[in-house]
Coordinates of C-alpha atoms in Angstrom, one line a residue:
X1 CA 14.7 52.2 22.2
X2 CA 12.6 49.7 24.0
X3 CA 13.0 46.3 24.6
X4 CA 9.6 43.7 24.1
X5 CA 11.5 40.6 25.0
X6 CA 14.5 39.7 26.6
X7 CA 16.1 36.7 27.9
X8 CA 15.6 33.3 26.7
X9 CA 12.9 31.6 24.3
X10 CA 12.2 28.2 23.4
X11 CA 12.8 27.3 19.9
X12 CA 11.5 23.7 18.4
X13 CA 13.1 22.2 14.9
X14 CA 15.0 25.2 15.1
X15 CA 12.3 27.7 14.3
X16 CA 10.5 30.9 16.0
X17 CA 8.5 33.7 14.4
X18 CA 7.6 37.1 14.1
X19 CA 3.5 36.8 13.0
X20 CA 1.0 39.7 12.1
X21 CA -1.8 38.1 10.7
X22 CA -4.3 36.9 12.8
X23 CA -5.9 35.1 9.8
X24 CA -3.2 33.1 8.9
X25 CA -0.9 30.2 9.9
X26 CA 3.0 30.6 9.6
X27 CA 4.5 30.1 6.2
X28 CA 6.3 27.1 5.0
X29 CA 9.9 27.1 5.0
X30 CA 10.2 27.6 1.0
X31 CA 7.7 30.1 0.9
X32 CA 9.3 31.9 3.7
X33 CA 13.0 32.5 2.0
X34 CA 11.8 32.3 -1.5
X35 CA 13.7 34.7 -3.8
X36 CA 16.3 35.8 -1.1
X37 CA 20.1 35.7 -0.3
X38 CA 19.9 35.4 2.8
X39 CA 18.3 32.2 4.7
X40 CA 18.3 32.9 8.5
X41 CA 15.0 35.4 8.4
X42 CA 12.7 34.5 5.8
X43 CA 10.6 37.7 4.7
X44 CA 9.2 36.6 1.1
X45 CA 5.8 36.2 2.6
X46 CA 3.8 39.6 3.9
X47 CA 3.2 40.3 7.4
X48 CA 5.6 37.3 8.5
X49 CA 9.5 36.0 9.1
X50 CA 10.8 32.8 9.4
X51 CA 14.1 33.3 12.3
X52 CA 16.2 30.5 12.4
X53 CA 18.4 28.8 14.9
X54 CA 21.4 26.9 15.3
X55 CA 20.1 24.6 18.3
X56 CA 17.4 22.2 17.2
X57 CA 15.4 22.1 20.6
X58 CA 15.6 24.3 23.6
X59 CA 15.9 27.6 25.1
X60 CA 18.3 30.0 23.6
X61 CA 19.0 33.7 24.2
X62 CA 16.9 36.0 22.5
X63 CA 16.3 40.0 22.6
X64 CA 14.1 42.2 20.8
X65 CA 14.9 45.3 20.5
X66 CA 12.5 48.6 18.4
X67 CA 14.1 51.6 17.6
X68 CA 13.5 55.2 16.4
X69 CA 16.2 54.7 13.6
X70 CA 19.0 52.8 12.2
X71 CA 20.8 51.3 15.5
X72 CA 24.9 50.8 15.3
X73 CA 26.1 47.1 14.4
X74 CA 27.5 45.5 17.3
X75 CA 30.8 43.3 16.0
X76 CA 30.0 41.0 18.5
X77 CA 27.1 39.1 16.3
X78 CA 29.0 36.7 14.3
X79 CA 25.7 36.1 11.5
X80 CA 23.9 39.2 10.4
X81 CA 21.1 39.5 7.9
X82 CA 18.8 42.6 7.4
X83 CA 15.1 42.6 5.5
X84 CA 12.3 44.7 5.2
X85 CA 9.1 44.0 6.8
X86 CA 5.8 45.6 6.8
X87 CA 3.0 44.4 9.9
X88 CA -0.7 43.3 8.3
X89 CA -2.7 44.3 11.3
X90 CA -2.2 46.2 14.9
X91 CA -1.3 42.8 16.3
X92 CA 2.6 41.8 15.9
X93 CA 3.9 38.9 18.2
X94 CA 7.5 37.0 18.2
X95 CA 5.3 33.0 18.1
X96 CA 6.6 30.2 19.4
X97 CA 6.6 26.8 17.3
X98 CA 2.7 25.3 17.4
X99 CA 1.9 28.6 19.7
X100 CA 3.3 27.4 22.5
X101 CA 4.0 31.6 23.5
X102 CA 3.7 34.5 22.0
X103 CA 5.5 38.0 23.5
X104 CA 3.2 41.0 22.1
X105 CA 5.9 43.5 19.8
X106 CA 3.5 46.3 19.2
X107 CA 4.8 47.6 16.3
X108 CA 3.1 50.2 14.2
X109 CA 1.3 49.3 10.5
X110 CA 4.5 50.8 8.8
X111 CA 7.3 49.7 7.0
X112 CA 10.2 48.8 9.1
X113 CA 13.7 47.2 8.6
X114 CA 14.8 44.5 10.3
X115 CA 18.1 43.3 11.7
X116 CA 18.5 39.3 12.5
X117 CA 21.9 38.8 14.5
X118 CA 23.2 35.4 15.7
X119 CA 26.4 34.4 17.6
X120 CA 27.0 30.6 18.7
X121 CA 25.2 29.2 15.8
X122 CA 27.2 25.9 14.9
X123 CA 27.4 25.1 19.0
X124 CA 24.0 25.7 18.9
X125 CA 24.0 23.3 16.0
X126 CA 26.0 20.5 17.5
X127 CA 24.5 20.6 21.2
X128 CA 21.0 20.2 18.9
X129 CA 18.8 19.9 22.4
X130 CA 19.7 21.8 25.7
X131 CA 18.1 20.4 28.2
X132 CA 17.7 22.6 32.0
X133 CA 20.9 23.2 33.7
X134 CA 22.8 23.5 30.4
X135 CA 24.8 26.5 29.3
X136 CA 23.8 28.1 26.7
X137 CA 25.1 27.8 23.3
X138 CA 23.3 30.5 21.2
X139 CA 22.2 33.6 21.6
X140 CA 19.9 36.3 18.8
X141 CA 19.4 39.9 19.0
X142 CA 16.1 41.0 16.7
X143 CA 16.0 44.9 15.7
X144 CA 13.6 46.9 14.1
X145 CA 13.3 50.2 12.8
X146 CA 11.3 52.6 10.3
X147 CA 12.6 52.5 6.7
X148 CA 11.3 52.2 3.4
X149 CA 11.7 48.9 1.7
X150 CA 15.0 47.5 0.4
X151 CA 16.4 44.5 -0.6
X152 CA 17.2 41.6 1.8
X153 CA 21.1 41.1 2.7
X154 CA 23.6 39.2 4.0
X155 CA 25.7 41.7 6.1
X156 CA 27.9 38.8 7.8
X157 CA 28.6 35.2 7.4
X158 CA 30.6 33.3 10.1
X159 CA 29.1 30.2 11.2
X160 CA 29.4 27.0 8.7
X161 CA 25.5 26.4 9.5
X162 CA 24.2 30.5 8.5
X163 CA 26.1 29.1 5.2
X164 CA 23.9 26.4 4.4
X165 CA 20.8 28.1 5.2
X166 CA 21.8 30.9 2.7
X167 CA 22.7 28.4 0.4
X168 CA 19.2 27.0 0.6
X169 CA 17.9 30.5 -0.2
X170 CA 19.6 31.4 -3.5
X171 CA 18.4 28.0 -4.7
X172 CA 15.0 28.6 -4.7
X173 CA 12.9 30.1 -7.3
X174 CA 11.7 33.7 -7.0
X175 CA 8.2 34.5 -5.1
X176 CA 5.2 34.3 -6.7
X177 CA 4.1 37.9 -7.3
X178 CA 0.8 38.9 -5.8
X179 CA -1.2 38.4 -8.3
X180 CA -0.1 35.1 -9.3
X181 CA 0.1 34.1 -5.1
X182 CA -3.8 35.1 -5.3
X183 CA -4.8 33.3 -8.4
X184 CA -2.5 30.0 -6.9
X185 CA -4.3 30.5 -4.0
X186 CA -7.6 30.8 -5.6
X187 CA -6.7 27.6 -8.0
X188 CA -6.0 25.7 -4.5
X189 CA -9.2 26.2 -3.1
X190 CA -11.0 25.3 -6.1
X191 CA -8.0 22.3 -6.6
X192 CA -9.1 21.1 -2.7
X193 CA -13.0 21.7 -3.0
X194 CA -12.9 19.3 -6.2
X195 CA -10.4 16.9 -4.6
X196 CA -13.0 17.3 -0.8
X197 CA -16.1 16.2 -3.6
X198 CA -14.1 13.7 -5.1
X199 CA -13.3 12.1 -1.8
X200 CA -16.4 12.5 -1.0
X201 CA -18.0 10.7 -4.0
X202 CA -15.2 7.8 -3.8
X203 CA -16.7 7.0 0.0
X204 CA -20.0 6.9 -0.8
X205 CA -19.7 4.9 -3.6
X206 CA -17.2 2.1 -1.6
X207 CA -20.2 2.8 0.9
X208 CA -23.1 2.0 -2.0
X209 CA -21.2 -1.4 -2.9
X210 CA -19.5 0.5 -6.3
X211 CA -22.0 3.0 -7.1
X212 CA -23.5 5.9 -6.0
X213 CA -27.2 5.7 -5.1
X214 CA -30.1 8.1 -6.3
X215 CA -31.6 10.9 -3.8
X216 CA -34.5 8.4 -3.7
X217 CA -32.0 5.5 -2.1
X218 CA -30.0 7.4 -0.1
X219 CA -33.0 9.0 1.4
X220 CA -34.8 6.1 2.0
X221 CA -34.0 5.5 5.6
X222 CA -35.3 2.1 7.7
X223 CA -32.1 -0.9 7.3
X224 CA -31.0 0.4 3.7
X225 CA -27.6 0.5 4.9
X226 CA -27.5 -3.3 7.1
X227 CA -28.5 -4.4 3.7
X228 CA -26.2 -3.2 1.6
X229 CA -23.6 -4.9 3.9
X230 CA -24.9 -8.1 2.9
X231 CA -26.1 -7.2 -1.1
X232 CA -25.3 -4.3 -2.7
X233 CA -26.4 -5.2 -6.1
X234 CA -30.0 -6.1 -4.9
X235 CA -30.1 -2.8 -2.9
X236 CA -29.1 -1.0 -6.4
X237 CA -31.8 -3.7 -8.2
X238 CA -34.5 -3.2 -6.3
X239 CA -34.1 0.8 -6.2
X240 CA -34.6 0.5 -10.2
X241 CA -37.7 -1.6 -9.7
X242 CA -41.2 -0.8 -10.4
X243 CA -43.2 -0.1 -7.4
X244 CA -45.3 -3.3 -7.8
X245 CA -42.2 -5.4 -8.3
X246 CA -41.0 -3.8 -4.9
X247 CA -44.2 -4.6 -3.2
X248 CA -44.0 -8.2 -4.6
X249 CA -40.4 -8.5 -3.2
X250 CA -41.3 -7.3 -0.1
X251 CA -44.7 -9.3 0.3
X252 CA -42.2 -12.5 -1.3
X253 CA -39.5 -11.8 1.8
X254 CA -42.5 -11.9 4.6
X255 CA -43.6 -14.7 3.7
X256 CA -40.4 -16.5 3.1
X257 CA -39.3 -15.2 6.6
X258 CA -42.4 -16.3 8.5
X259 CA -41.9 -19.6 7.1
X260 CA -38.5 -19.9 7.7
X261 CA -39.3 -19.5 11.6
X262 CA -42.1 -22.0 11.6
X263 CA -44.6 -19.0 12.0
X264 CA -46.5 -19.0 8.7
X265 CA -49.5 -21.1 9.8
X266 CA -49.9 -19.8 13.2
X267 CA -53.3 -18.5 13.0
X268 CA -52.5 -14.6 13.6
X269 CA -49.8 -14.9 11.4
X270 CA -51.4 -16.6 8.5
X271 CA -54.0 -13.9 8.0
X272 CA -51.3 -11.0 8.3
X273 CA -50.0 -12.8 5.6
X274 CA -53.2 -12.7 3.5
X275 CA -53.8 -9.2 4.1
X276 CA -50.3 -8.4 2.4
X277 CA -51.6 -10.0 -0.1
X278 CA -54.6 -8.9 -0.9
X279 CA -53.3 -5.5 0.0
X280 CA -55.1 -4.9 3.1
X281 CA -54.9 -3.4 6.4
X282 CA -52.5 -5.5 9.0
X283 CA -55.5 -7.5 11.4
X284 CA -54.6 -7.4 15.4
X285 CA -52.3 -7.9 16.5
X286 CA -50.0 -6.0 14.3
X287 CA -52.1 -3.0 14.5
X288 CA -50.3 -2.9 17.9
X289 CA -46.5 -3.7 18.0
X290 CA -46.9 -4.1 21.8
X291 CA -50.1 -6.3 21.4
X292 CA -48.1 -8.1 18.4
X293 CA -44.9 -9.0 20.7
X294 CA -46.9 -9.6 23.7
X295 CA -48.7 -12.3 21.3
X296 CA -45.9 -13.9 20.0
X297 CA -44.5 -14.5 23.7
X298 CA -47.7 -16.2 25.0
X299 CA -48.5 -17.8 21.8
X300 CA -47.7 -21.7 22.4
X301 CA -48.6 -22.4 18.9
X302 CA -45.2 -20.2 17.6
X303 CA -42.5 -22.6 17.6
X304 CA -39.2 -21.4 19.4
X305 CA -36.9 -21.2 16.3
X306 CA -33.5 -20.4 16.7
X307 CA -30.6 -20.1 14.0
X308 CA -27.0 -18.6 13.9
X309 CA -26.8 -15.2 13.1
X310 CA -26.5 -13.8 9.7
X311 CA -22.5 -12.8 9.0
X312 CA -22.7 -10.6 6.2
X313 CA -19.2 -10.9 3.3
X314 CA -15.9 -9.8 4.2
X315 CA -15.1 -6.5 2.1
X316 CA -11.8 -4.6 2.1
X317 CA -11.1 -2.1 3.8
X318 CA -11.9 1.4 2.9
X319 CA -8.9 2.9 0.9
X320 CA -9.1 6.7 0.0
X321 CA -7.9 8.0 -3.6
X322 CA -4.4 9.4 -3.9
X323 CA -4.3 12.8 -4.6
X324 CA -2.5 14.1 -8.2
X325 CA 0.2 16.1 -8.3
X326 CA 0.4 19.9 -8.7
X327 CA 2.3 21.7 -11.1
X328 CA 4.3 25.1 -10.9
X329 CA 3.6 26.7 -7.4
X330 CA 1.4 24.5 -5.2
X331 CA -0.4 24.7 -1.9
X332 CA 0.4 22.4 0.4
X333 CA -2.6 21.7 3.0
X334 CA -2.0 22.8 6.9
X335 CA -1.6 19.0 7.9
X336 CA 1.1 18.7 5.8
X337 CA 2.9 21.6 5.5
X338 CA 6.2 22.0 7.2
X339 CA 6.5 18.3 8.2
X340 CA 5.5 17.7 11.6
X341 CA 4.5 21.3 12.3
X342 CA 1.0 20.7 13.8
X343 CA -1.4 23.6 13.3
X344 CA -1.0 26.6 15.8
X345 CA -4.1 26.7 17.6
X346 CA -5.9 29.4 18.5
X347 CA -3.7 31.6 16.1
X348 CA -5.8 32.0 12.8
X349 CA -6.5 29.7 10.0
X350 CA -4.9 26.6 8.7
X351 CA -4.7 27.8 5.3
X352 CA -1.7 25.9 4.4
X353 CA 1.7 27.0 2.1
X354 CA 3.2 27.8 -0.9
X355 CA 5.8 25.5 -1.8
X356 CA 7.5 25.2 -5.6
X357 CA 6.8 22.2 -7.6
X358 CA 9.4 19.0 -6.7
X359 CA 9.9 21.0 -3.2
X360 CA 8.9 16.9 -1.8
X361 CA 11.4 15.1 -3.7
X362 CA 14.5 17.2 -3.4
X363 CA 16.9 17.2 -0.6
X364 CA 15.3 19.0 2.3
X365 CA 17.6 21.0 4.9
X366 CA 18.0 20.0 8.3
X367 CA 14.7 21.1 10.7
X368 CA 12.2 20.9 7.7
X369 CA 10.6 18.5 5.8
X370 CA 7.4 18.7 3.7
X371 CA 5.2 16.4 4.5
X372 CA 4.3 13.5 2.2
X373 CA 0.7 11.9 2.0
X374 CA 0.0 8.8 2.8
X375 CA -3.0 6.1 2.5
X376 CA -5.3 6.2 5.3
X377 CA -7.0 2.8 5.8
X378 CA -10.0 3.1 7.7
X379 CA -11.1 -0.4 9.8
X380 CA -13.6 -1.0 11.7
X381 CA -13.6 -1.2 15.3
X382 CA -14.7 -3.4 18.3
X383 CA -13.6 -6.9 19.3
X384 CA -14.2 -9.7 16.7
X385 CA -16.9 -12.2 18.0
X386 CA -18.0 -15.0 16.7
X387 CA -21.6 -15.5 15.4
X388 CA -24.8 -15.7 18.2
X389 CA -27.8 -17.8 17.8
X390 CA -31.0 -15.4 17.2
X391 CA -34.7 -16.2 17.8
X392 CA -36.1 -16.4 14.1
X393 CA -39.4 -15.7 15.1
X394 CA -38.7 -12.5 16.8
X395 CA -36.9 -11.4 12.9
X396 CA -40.1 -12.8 11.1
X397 CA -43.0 -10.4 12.2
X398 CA -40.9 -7.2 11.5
X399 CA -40.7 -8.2 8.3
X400 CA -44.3 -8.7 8.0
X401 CA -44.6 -5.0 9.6
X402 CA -41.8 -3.8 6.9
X403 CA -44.1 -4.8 3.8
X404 CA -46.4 -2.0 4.3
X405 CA -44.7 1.5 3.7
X406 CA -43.5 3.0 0.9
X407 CA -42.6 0.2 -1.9
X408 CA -38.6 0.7 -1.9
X409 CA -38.6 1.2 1.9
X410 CA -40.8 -1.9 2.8
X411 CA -38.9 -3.6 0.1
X412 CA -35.5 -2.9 1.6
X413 CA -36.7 -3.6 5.3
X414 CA -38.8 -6.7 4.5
X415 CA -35.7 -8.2 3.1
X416 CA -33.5 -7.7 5.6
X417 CA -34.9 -8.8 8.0
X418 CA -36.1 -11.8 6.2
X419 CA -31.9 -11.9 5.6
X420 CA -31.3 -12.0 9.8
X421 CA -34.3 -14.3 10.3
X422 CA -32.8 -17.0 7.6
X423 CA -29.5 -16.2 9.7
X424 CA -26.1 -18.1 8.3
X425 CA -28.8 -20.0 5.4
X426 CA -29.1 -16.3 4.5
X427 CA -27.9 -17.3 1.0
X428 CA -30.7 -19.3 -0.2
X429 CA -33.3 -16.0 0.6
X430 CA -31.4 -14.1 -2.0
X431 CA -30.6 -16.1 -4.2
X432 CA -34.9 -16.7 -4.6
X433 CA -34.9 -12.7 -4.1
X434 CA -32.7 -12.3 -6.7
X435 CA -34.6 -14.7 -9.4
X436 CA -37.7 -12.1 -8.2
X437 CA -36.1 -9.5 -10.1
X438 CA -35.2 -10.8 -12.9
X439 CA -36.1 -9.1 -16.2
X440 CA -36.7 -5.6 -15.6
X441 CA -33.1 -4.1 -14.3
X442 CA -30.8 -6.3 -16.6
X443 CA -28.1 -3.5 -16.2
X444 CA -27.8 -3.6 -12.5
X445 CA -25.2 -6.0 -11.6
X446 CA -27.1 -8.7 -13.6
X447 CA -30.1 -8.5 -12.1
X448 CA -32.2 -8.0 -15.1
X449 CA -35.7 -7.5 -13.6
X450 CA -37.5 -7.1 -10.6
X451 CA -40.7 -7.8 -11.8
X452 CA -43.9 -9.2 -9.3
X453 CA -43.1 -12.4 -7.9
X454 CA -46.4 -14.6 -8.1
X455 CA -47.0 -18.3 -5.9
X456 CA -45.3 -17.3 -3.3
X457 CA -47.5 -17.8 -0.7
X458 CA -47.6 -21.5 -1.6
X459 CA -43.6 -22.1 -2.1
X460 CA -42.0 -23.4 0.7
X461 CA -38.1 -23.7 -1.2
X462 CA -36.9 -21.2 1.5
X463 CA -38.1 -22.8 4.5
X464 CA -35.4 -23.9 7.0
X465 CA -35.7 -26.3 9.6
X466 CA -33.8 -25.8 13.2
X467 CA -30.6 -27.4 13.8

């Protein structure tokens, strides 16, 4: 006989375990005691038991003990249950809840019998935490041996708590048999893969302003996204425009910007303007960003417009979907399974439980509860402010720089930062952007087209003075 552990061990929500596979994270309470009689060492689940203890938190006395064959019962050990058990690898440790220890058993891959026996189980039930300098109040002695598989048994009952814990056994529903654990299992992942997409899907879509965007929008790059915050449906619009409507609209957003900071008949600026018009190369200096802000700083002709920033809407806050319920036996996800059993680190993979359907809404036993979902809200973050004041001009010539690229890009860039350059009179910009597309996209959000916008280079209905 040899003895792997001996003295105390600390137990948390009454719980330790003896754990084999390296893959795996402990069992749930149902799964672990599904099918037996007894409910203080929970063997349903290969390669794994479930020991309970009468004290909730704290260190009690514990000794393992591995034998050549059958040992003699001691009458001292007032609970005593006996299961089979059968190690999945060469590694078999006695955990600790969340990993906190874990004493090395080395047992052999063969089939063994095991012996749970408790004494001091209701004091350990009513002190619930021992604290240092405590006596202690219960004590377990954990046997194995070599033996062929039998049933589980209750061998003696004393204590009023080892009652109720068996109890809770009987009640449960039989096992799952491999085959249907595997195909459960394999339904799961599929269930959470689907369920990952549709969350997935559900964001980007409360990101998109309702809808998700083509490969072409998503893709596009530049200020899609500071956009969207301010109008979603003209994002969407202008994505189902024609490419000349989208240079129109972005050629249409230049201009209105460089006239909303007083820019548009600067000299320099004016014939930037005419060469988006007539589709030709940008003249100095915005053939040189550095030139081009160099200019605008030294240019007394540029007046020195300023305007409150541009506050895009209020929206809601982002509100994942609930997730449907399962039916028959269900995997429960690591997060949630056991309560507020964190995930063991470093001891294999989170690969959640087994627990029978309604398991959540019936009357859960002392030490475990299954963990019930809940709405995450996600917020922003940062200390509210309240609007700046921003140089218009400096907002104006990147929008005459934006107009040039790709149609949707220069589209999406020109107008936004036409958008910051009108600042809080943002409005008015799309509102004239809007009427732009018109005719073309009637089922986007009742934008019905985004067809070329003519004139504009002699409108002046966006212009905004200074305050």
């Amino acid at each position: 006989m040899r003895r792997p552990v001996t003295g105390e061990v600390h137990v948390a929500y009454g719980q330790i375990y003896v754990q084999s596979d390296p893959d795996s994270a402990n069992p749930g309470l149902s799964e672990a005691f599904a099918g037996q009689h007894g409910g203080l060492c929970g063997a349903a689940v290969p390669g794994a038991l479930w020991l309970s203890t009468g004290l909730h938190t704290g260190n009690v006395g514990f000794v393992v003990e591995v034998y050549d064959e059958e040992p003699a019962l001691d009458r001292v050990w007032e609970d005593v249950v006996e299961v089979s058990f059968h190690p999945v690898s060469e590694r078999t440790g006695l955990v600790q809840w969340a990993g906190e220890a874990v004493w090395d058993l080395d047992l052999a891959r063969t089939d063994y019998r095991v012996r749970y026996c408790a004494r001091g189980m209701d004091e350990g039930r009513r002190l619930d935490t021992r604290v240092s300098g405590e006596p202690q109040a219960d004590s377990y002695l954990l046997q194995f041996w070599p033996a062929p598989p039998r049933p589980n048994r209750v061998i003696r009952q004393t204590s009023g708590i080892a009652a109720y814990w068996h109890r809770y056994a009987r009640e449960l529903p039989p096992p799952p048999a491999p085959e249907q654990r595997a195909e459960t299992e394999r339904l799961a992942r599929q269930a959470a893969e689907r369920a990952a997409e549709e969350r997935r899907l559900h964001h980007r879509r409360w990101e998109w302003g309702g809808r998700l965007p083509s490969e072409g929008l998503h893709g596009v790059g530049g200020n899609v996204r500071g956009l969207l915050r301010f109008d979603s449906d003209l994002v969407h619009a202008l994505d189902a425009a024609d490419p000349e409507a989208r240079r129109a609209v972005a050629q249409l957003a230049a201009h209105r910007a460089c006239e909303a900071a007083g820019s548009a008949d600067v000299p320099w600026v004016a014939q930037a303007l005419t060469a988006l018009t007539r589709r030709r190369p940008l003249p100095p200096p915005f053939d040189d960003s550095g030139r081009m802000w160099e200019t605008l700083r030294s240019d007394p002709q540029v007046p020195r417009r300023s305007v409150r920033e541009a506050v895009p809407p209020e929206r809601p806050p982002y509100r994942p979907p609930a997730s449907p319920a399962a039916a028959g036996w269900t995997t429960l996800p690591a997060a949630e399974s056991g309560g507020d059993r964190p995930t063991r680190p470093g001891l294999g993979r989170a690969l959640g439980t087994l627990v029978p359907t309604g398991s959540a809404g019936r009357s859960a036993p002392p030490n475990a509860g299954l963990g019930q979902g809940a709405a995450v809200v996600v917020h922003a973050s940062g200390k509210p402010r309240g609007p700046r004041r921003i140089s218009q001009p400096h907002f104006a010539l990147p929008a005459v720089l934006a107009a040039e690229p790709a149609p949707l890009r220069a589209a999406l860039d020109a107008v936004w930062h036409a958008v910051n350059t009108y600042g809080e009179h943002y409005p008015e910009l799309l509102v004239e952007i809007r009427s732009a597309c018109a005719e073309q996209v009637g089922e986007h959000a009742d934008l019905p087209s985004c067809r070329g916008a003519s004139g504009y280079g002699a409108s002046s209905s966006g212009s905004i003075e200074p305050e």
